[in-house]
Amino acid sequence: MYKMQIESEEDCLRPMNCQLNVLSRSDGSAMFTQGDTAVVTAVFGPAEVKPQRILIDKASVEALYRPKTGLPRVHDKMRETLIRNTCSTALLVTLHPRTSISIIVQEMQDSGGLLACAVNAACLALINSGIAMKFLVAAVSCMIDHEDNILIDPNSKQLKGSKASLTFVFDSIKKNIMACHTTGRFTQLQYEESLLKCRNGSDKIFSFYREIVRKVHQEHDRMSPTCRT
Amino acid sequence: MDESRVMRIYFGTDWGCCQVSLGETKVLAQVSCEVQKPKTTRPNEGMLFLNTELSPMGSPHFEVGLQSELAVQLNRLLEKCIKDSRCVDLESLCIVAEEKVWVLRVDINVLNHEGNLVAAASAAALTALSHFRCPCVTVTGQETVIHDPSEKDAVPLNLHHYPVCVSYAIFNKGEHIIADPTAIEERVSEAQVVFGVNAYRELCGLHLGGSSLTSHDLILQCANRAARRAAEVVQIMKLALKEDADARAAGKSVGFSECIQETKLLALSQKQLGLQLDTSQLRGETLKLVQKKNKHIMYDEKGVKVDSGQDDRDEDVEVEPSVILLDRGSAELLPKQKRIKTERTVPTEAGVGEGGQNQWMKIEGDNESLDESDEVMSSPSDVEVIKEVSYEGNKLVDSIELSGDSEEEETVVLNAADVNMSVENTDDSGTSENIRNWYPVKQW
């Protein structure tokens, strides 16, 4: 049913699975896996906001990242900041002033590319919650190994031999960079190349989002033919 | 009265990671271990710590950090049931007496709270403990070597028995008792009773909370039923563990990606997604771009920086810059958007693809045609045009993007009505049959 052509080298994203609406209490939720990295995300909102976080002209977006074991540490807080900034840009926050939108990400399995997986899962949960967004976001991670090869969407085994790892987040309309997080050393040329490759990869993720929405809507149309005029 | 919801257990790829769903209640447990000095009072034993986190994801009224009454109660119940009953053989966790022991830590995260958290959490904790493998340790004289699981197989933990928690909710002063209460039932109940029972009908923990006066034979009756239920739960756990062990031995893929039921409506999976990239051309392009970037940084009279070649797409796209004039003193640079030739994962029915050519507003020519947009296109007297504007693009969307905070004009990418509208507005240039119709066209 789907034609896949894997032409050139091994540049490929890991297989993606997702299930929406896995949690009954939250407004939107998604369980998303990329290869062996799995993440479950829940979105609550627009909901009542605490007085210290209230913003009079827009919704207050809050992101929470919980690791599987132990208490949240510094790099978890960094992930929270990135997710929060990305999502507050993508959401139409001025539509819901004086409310709060919370995005909670729970790590389930970490096999590399966790930040990218978390951002993608957050976007899926936001789609499921129905909060209005300006555009969708997709994150792609890549790494540069010691032979200066650029590998897209590496798993934890491949990441062990990396000298730099980069994660880019793109928006769905103009494919601009919304966020970028890197570790390690790399040249400008390597950065540009990784950026182009990751941008190419983000197209796949956007079409994945479209597919799941299309699937749901097709079923809705099929089940309620009276809606169709 | 004895009806319980269906319990499902899924395992992750790591040892000691499992998710239990009891109806809609979902709990994730993970076991980890660490070497530490033992307690002075018990130098031969390892230690076990249980940590229950009520994640804000579980319920809207769960908060971070704040240890609510429910969290404390849950933690205490599980500790009583699992730690105090000494179901895990702690002496086997000893490496070097009085110096090094394994310290186990069980983190339980509540993903969704739909009632009966204690049963789900206890099942998750016990399953995770049974699933966990401790790294193999060899002690040679003064040295202790901890082997990586890839070198030497990790050792499973020793569990004497499985004390599962079973809870009941009491209504109407003991007239009605129900097993496995949901969230709503819990909240309207008068009292809850939790039994910690193992498969040998031994009582490991008991908790009675609430405001209901009950007779003692009621409690005994419940205890009997709880023992039966506990035996069932232990059966389910053992079966799940066995299935997982078989799957791993057979080399089949395990992990949470398997628990996503693809047949469900809201689930989707996609296997290998190859990216079609010509690496040599890619390198050439990046080199060109990097050189360009460092040379050509142009400025116009108002100091608006106009970079050429900044917005690069894929290697198939020409990056001719074009300036759009919006307002006084502001300009935006957009490259020509050519058809991006990435591979198409197109299903044969509807025209779902990479998003196709943008059909929303097709503007040919130069500045005059920009009057069609909603934005105010004042005369560009203050911004010097370096290159002529001629682009095809999602102009409506772009102009909204750049107008700063006017987010009232929503740009909803997935909208059938917009597809309709764009069909009418589109400048017919022979490509109108390529309508993006991955939605059935609906009239509201």
XYZ file of C-alpha atoms in Angstrom, chain B residues 21-404:
384
model
C -2.809 -1.205 32.929
C -5.800 -2.117 35.063
C -8.667 -1.007 32.909
C -7.784 2.607 32.250
C -5.455 2.979 35.225
C -1.893 2.869 33.949
C 1.228 2.610 36.040
C 4.865 2.402 34.958
C 7.517 0.806 37.146
C 11.272 0.707 36.735
C 13.844 -1.019 38.885
C 17.424 0.158 39.060
C 20.334 -0.878 41.215
C 23.409 0.651 42.680
C 26.267 -0.439 44.925
C 26.386 1.185 48.330
C 27.476 0.643 51.886
C 24.944 -1.332 53.886
C 23.221 -0.232 57.044
C 25.278 -0.846 60.143
C 22.400 -2.672 61.780
C 22.108 -5.054 58.864
C 25.517 -5.465 57.280
C 24.608 -8.554 55.298
C 21.580 -7.297 53.533
C 20.931 -5.170 50.530
C 18.317 -2.455 50.575
C 15.135 -1.811 48.711
C 13.606 1.606 48.182
C 10.197 2.236 46.781
C 9.322 5.581 45.303
C 5.847 6.344 44.076
C 5.358 9.385 41.895
C 1.939 10.704 41.160
C 2.812 12.312 37.859
C 0.650 15.311 36.899
C -0.146 13.295 33.803
C -2.241 10.929 35.889
C -4.888 13.374 36.869
C -5.474 17.103 36.543
C -5.262 17.601 40.290
C -1.923 15.878 40.760
C 0.827 18.383 41.301
C 4.552 18.136 41.023
C 6.550 17.723 44.165
C 3.741 18.287 46.583
C 3.311 15.057 48.456
C -0.435 14.850 48.617
C -2.218 12.619 51.075
C -2.922 10.090 48.386
C 0.726 9.893 47.414
C 1.867 9.354 50.973
C -0.815 6.761 51.566
C 0.048 4.890 48.405
C 3.729 4.914 49.203
C 3.170 3.681 52.722
C 0.839 0.898 51.624
C 3.302 -0.372 49.071
C 6.149 -0.199 51.532
C 4.202 -2.184 54.070
C 3.206 -4.746 51.539
C 6.469 -5.207 49.674
C 9.274 -4.061 51.916
C 8.019 -5.050 55.326
C 6.846 -8.436 54.170
C 10.397 -9.112 53.027
C 9.320 -10.684 49.802
C 12.609 -9.807 48.102
C 15.557 -11.827 49.336
C 17.817 -9.027 50.509
C 20.625 -11.243 51.700
C 21.316 -12.359 48.179
C 22.019 -8.744 47.332
C 25.092 -8.684 49.497
C 28.413 -8.419 47.669
C 30.945 -7.843 50.420
C 29.571 -7.939 53.937
C 29.675 -4.581 55.731
C 31.097 -2.873 52.681
C 29.208 -3.301 49.468
C 25.652 -4.280 48.840
C 23.182 -3.796 46.041
C 20.612 -1.146 46.687
C 17.480 -1.587 44.635
C 15.306 1.317 43.770
C 11.814 0.864 42.392
C 10.322 3.963 40.794
C 6.615 3.783 40.218
C 5.072 6.452 38.015
C 1.336 6.790 37.753
C 0.434 7.560 34.169
C -3.342 7.554 34.434
C -5.503 7.498 37.545
C -8.800 5.776 36.986
C -9.101 4.141 40.362
C -7.434 1.356 42.308
C -3.942 2.728 42.030
C -2.646 0.543 44.812
C -3.433 -2.707 43.024
C -1.917 -1.544 39.763
C 1.132 -0.122 41.516
C 1.778 -3.237 43.570
C 1.416 -5.466 40.526
C 3.752 -3.205 38.573
C 6.348 -3.131 41.334
C 6.337 -6.901 41.806
C 6.444 -7.614 38.090
C 9.288 -5.166 37.638
C 11.195 -6.775 40.502
C 10.690 -10.236 39.040
C 11.719 -8.992 35.625
C 14.828 -7.186 36.804
C 18.307 -8.582 36.334
C 21.150 -7.511 38.571
C 24.588 -7.307 36.964
C 26.853 -10.195 37.795
C 29.564 -9.430 40.348
C 32.754 -11.328 41.051
C 34.775 -10.693 44.163
C 38.462 -11.536 43.958
C 40.294 -10.708 47.134
C 40.165 -6.959 47.500
C 38.649 -6.260 44.088
C 35.046 -6.435 43.053
C 34.310 -6.526 39.365
C 30.871 -5.690 38.084
C 30.347 -7.323 34.723
C 28.518 -5.692 31.915
C 25.397 -7.634 30.888
C 26.935 -8.168 27.492
C 29.887 -10.003 29.041
C 28.115 -12.078 31.616
C 24.424 -12.720 31.944
C 22.736 -10.678 34.603
C 21.226 -12.433 37.591
C 17.512 -12.280 38.374
C 16.312 -11.313 41.824
C 15.027 -13.776 44.341
C 11.438 -13.242 45.331
C 10.002 -15.445 48.028
C 6.404 -14.599 47.390
C 4.275 -12.039 45.618
C 2.202 -9.881 47.955
C -0.367 -8.228 45.748
C -2.698 -5.510 46.953
C -6.404 -5.953 46.408
C -8.773 -3.151 47.243
C -12.477 -2.905 47.855
C -14.799 0.026 48.242
C -17.567 0.000 50.853
C -20.897 1.758 50.488
C -23.960 2.162 52.682
C -22.405 1.004 55.925
C -21.236 -2.278 54.543
C -24.275 -3.151 52.518
C -22.499 -2.917 49.217
C -18.923 -3.810 48.585
C -17.303 -3.679 45.213
C -13.952 -4.915 44.092
C -11.505 -2.868 42.053
C -13.235 0.498 42.316
C -12.852 3.032 39.544
C -11.973 6.649 40.289
C -15.576 7.758 40.534
C -16.520 4.830 42.751
C -13.595 5.545 45.039
C -14.596 9.119 45.500
C -18.193 8.415 46.429
C -17.407 5.417 48.580
C -17.643 5.607 52.343
C -14.618 3.499 53.077
C -11.885 1.573 51.305
C -10.212 -1.561 52.481
C -6.946 -2.750 51.008
C -5.585 -6.228 51.560
C -2.029 -7.216 50.801
C -2.228 -10.940 50.170
C 0.085 -13.366 48.506
C -0.623 -16.525 46.588
C -0.325 -18.618 49.765
C -3.217 -16.732 51.341
C -0.933 -14.974 53.775
C -1.927 -11.487 54.758
C 0.933 -9.058 54.266
C -0.784 -5.744 54.651
C -4.136 -4.367 55.698
C -5.523 -0.910 55.442
C -8.973 0.297 56.294
C -9.736 3.907 55.616
C -12.820 6.015 55.486
C -15.856 6.533 57.648
C -17.801 3.353 57.662
C -18.668 1.018 60.519
C -18.335 -2.547 59.368
C -18.644 -5.835 61.123
C -15.735 -8.181 61.413
C -17.209 -10.960 59.274
C -17.468 -8.522 56.431
C -13.762 -7.986 56.629
C -13.137 -11.712 56.806
C -15.359 -12.285 53.817
C -13.499 -9.660 51.865
C -10.194 -11.158 52.909
C -11.196 -14.526 51.513
C -12.168 -12.996 48.236
C -9.005 -10.960 48.180
C -6.949 -14.126 48.555
C -8.651 -15.576 45.513
C -8.111 -12.431 43.518
C -4.464 -12.267 44.570
C -3.891 -15.785 43.259
C -5.398 -14.706 39.929
C -3.190 -11.640 39.738
C -0.067 -13.657 40.471
C -1.069 -16.015 37.674
C -1.419 -13.118 35.242
C 1.969 -11.776 36.291
C 3.730 -15.092 35.905
C 2.167 -15.645 32.512
C 3.258 -12.232 31.291
C 6.787 -12.784 32.597
C 6.987 -16.120 30.872
C 5.783 -14.694 27.572
C 8.335 -11.943 27.750
C 11.114 -14.388 28.573
C 10.119 -16.558 25.629
C 10.012 -13.603 23.291
C 13.468 -12.484 24.357
C 14.883 -15.973 24.053
C 13.436 -16.261 20.574
C 15.054 -12.978 19.662
C 11.775 -11.288 18.869
C 11.506 -7.575 19.345
C 10.315 -6.528 22.753
C 9.516 -3.200 24.229
C 6.759 -0.705 24.433
C 6.468 -0.345 20.697
C 4.867 -3.756 20.773
C 2.161 -2.589 23.126
C 0.874 -0.025 20.703
C -2.054 -1.830 19.195
C -1.838 -1.023 15.569
C -5.307 -2.212 14.771
C -6.780 0.495 16.904
C -8.133 3.545 15.201
C -5.816 6.012 16.821
C -2.636 4.091 16.229
C -0.216 4.196 13.384
C 3.112 2.700 12.696
C 5.580 3.166 9.944
C 8.614 1.047 9.390
C 11.927 2.029 7.869
C 11.630 5.481 6.480
C 14.487 5.964 4.119
C 15.561 9.384 3.113
C 16.441 9.841 -0.474
C 19.572 11.861 -0.444
C 22.353 12.229 -2.872
C 25.231 12.755 -0.516
C 27.787 13.984 -2.979
C 25.514 16.658 -4.316
C 24.554 17.463 -0.776
C 28.159 18.089 0.167
C 28.597 20.328 -2.814
C 25.526 22.307 -1.952
C 26.497 22.769 1.662
C 29.925 23.953 0.644
C 28.431 26.483 -1.707
C 26.026 27.667 0.933
C 28.673 28.068 3.551
C 30.829 30.094 1.216
C 27.927 32.206 0.122
C 26.911 32.879 3.666
C 30.263 34.174 4.630
C 30.575 36.471 1.614
C 27.257 37.948 0.669
C 25.626 39.722 3.480
C 23.840 42.650 1.958
C 22.307 45.579 3.641
C 19.819 48.029 2.244
C 19.379 51.626 3.108
C 17.289 51.110 6.214
C 19.702 48.636 7.602
C 17.465 45.692 6.960
C 19.773 42.804 6.482
C 19.082 40.845 3.392
C 20.950 37.598 3.280
C 21.209 35.620 0.167
C 21.067 31.911 0.254
C 20.105 31.892 3.871
C 16.897 29.955 3.691
C 18.142 26.812 2.140
C 15.916 23.891 1.504
C 16.975 20.624 0.051
C 19.528 20.250 -2.560
C 16.890 20.267 -5.266
C 15.719 23.747 -4.489
C 17.018 26.857 -6.137
C 17.803 29.358 -3.510
C 17.138 32.533 -5.361
C 16.270 35.101 -2.773
C 13.234 37.269 -3.234
C 12.152 40.100 -1.108
C 8.624 40.717 -0.045
C 7.781 44.108 1.161
C 5.319 44.195 3.943
C 5.293 47.368 5.777
C 7.306 50.417 6.286
C 10.713 49.436 7.365
C 10.235 45.717 7.254
C 10.889 43.212 4.611
C 11.003 39.498 4.500
C 13.069 37.254 2.408
C 11.585 34.182 0.881
C 13.259 31.777 -1.424
C 11.599 30.453 -4.497
C 9.859 27.310 -3.501
C 10.458 24.717 -6.050
C 8.977 21.305 -5.995
C 11.015 19.379 -3.511
C 11.893 16.020 -4.926
C 11.882 13.808 -1.940
C 10.551 10.350 -2.205
C 6.864 10.027 -1.967
C 5.289 7.602 0.388
C 2.013 7.818 -1.410
C -0.827 5.458 -0.823
C -2.608 4.653 -3.967
C -6.015 5.957 -3.025
C -6.147 9.613 -2.135
C -3.489 12.056 -3.035
C -1.708 12.031 0.248
C 1.880 12.946 -0.175
C 4.585 15.170 1.078
C 2.233 18.102 1.058
C 2.465 18.862 -2.609
C 2.801 22.170 -4.281
C 1.192 24.872 -2.247
C -2.024 25.661 -3.971
C -3.379 28.194 -1.579
C -2.591 31.478 -3.245
C -0.691 31.611 -6.422
C 0.800 34.970 -7.059
C 2.663 35.509 -10.231
C 4.642 38.547 -10.966
C 5.795 41.270 -8.707
C 4.756 43.680 -6.055
C 1.412 44.767 -7.470
C -0.138 41.368 -6.968
C 0.642 41.455 -3.300
C -2.302 43.766 -2.791
C -4.485 40.724 -2.632
C -3.198 39.796 0.758
C -4.709 40.853 4.024
C -1.600 42.673 5.038
C -1.220 46.313 4.375
C 1.244 46.683 1.592
C 2.298 50.240 1.841
C 4.451 51.724 -0.823
C 7.924 50.403 -0.490
C 9.679 53.664 -0.329
C 11.951 52.872 2.519
C 13.167 49.414 1.714
C 15.371 48.951 -1.239
C 14.466 46.052 -3.397
C 17.511 44.153 -4.404
C 15.838 41.438 -6.327
C 12.539 41.367 -8.043
C 9.729 39.645 -6.270
C 8.485 36.726 -8.191
C 7.561 33.715 -6.245
C 5.008 31.080 -5.890
C 4.289 30.257 -2.436
C 2.020 29.975 0.429
C 1.798 33.677 0.579
C -1.293 33.913 2.728
C 0.276 31.757 5.331
C 3.614 33.512 5.104
C 2.228 36.927 5.572
C 0.369 35.803 8.627
C 3.531 34.362 10.027
C 5.379 37.596 9.734
C 2.827 39.890 11.141
C 4.026 39.297 14.618
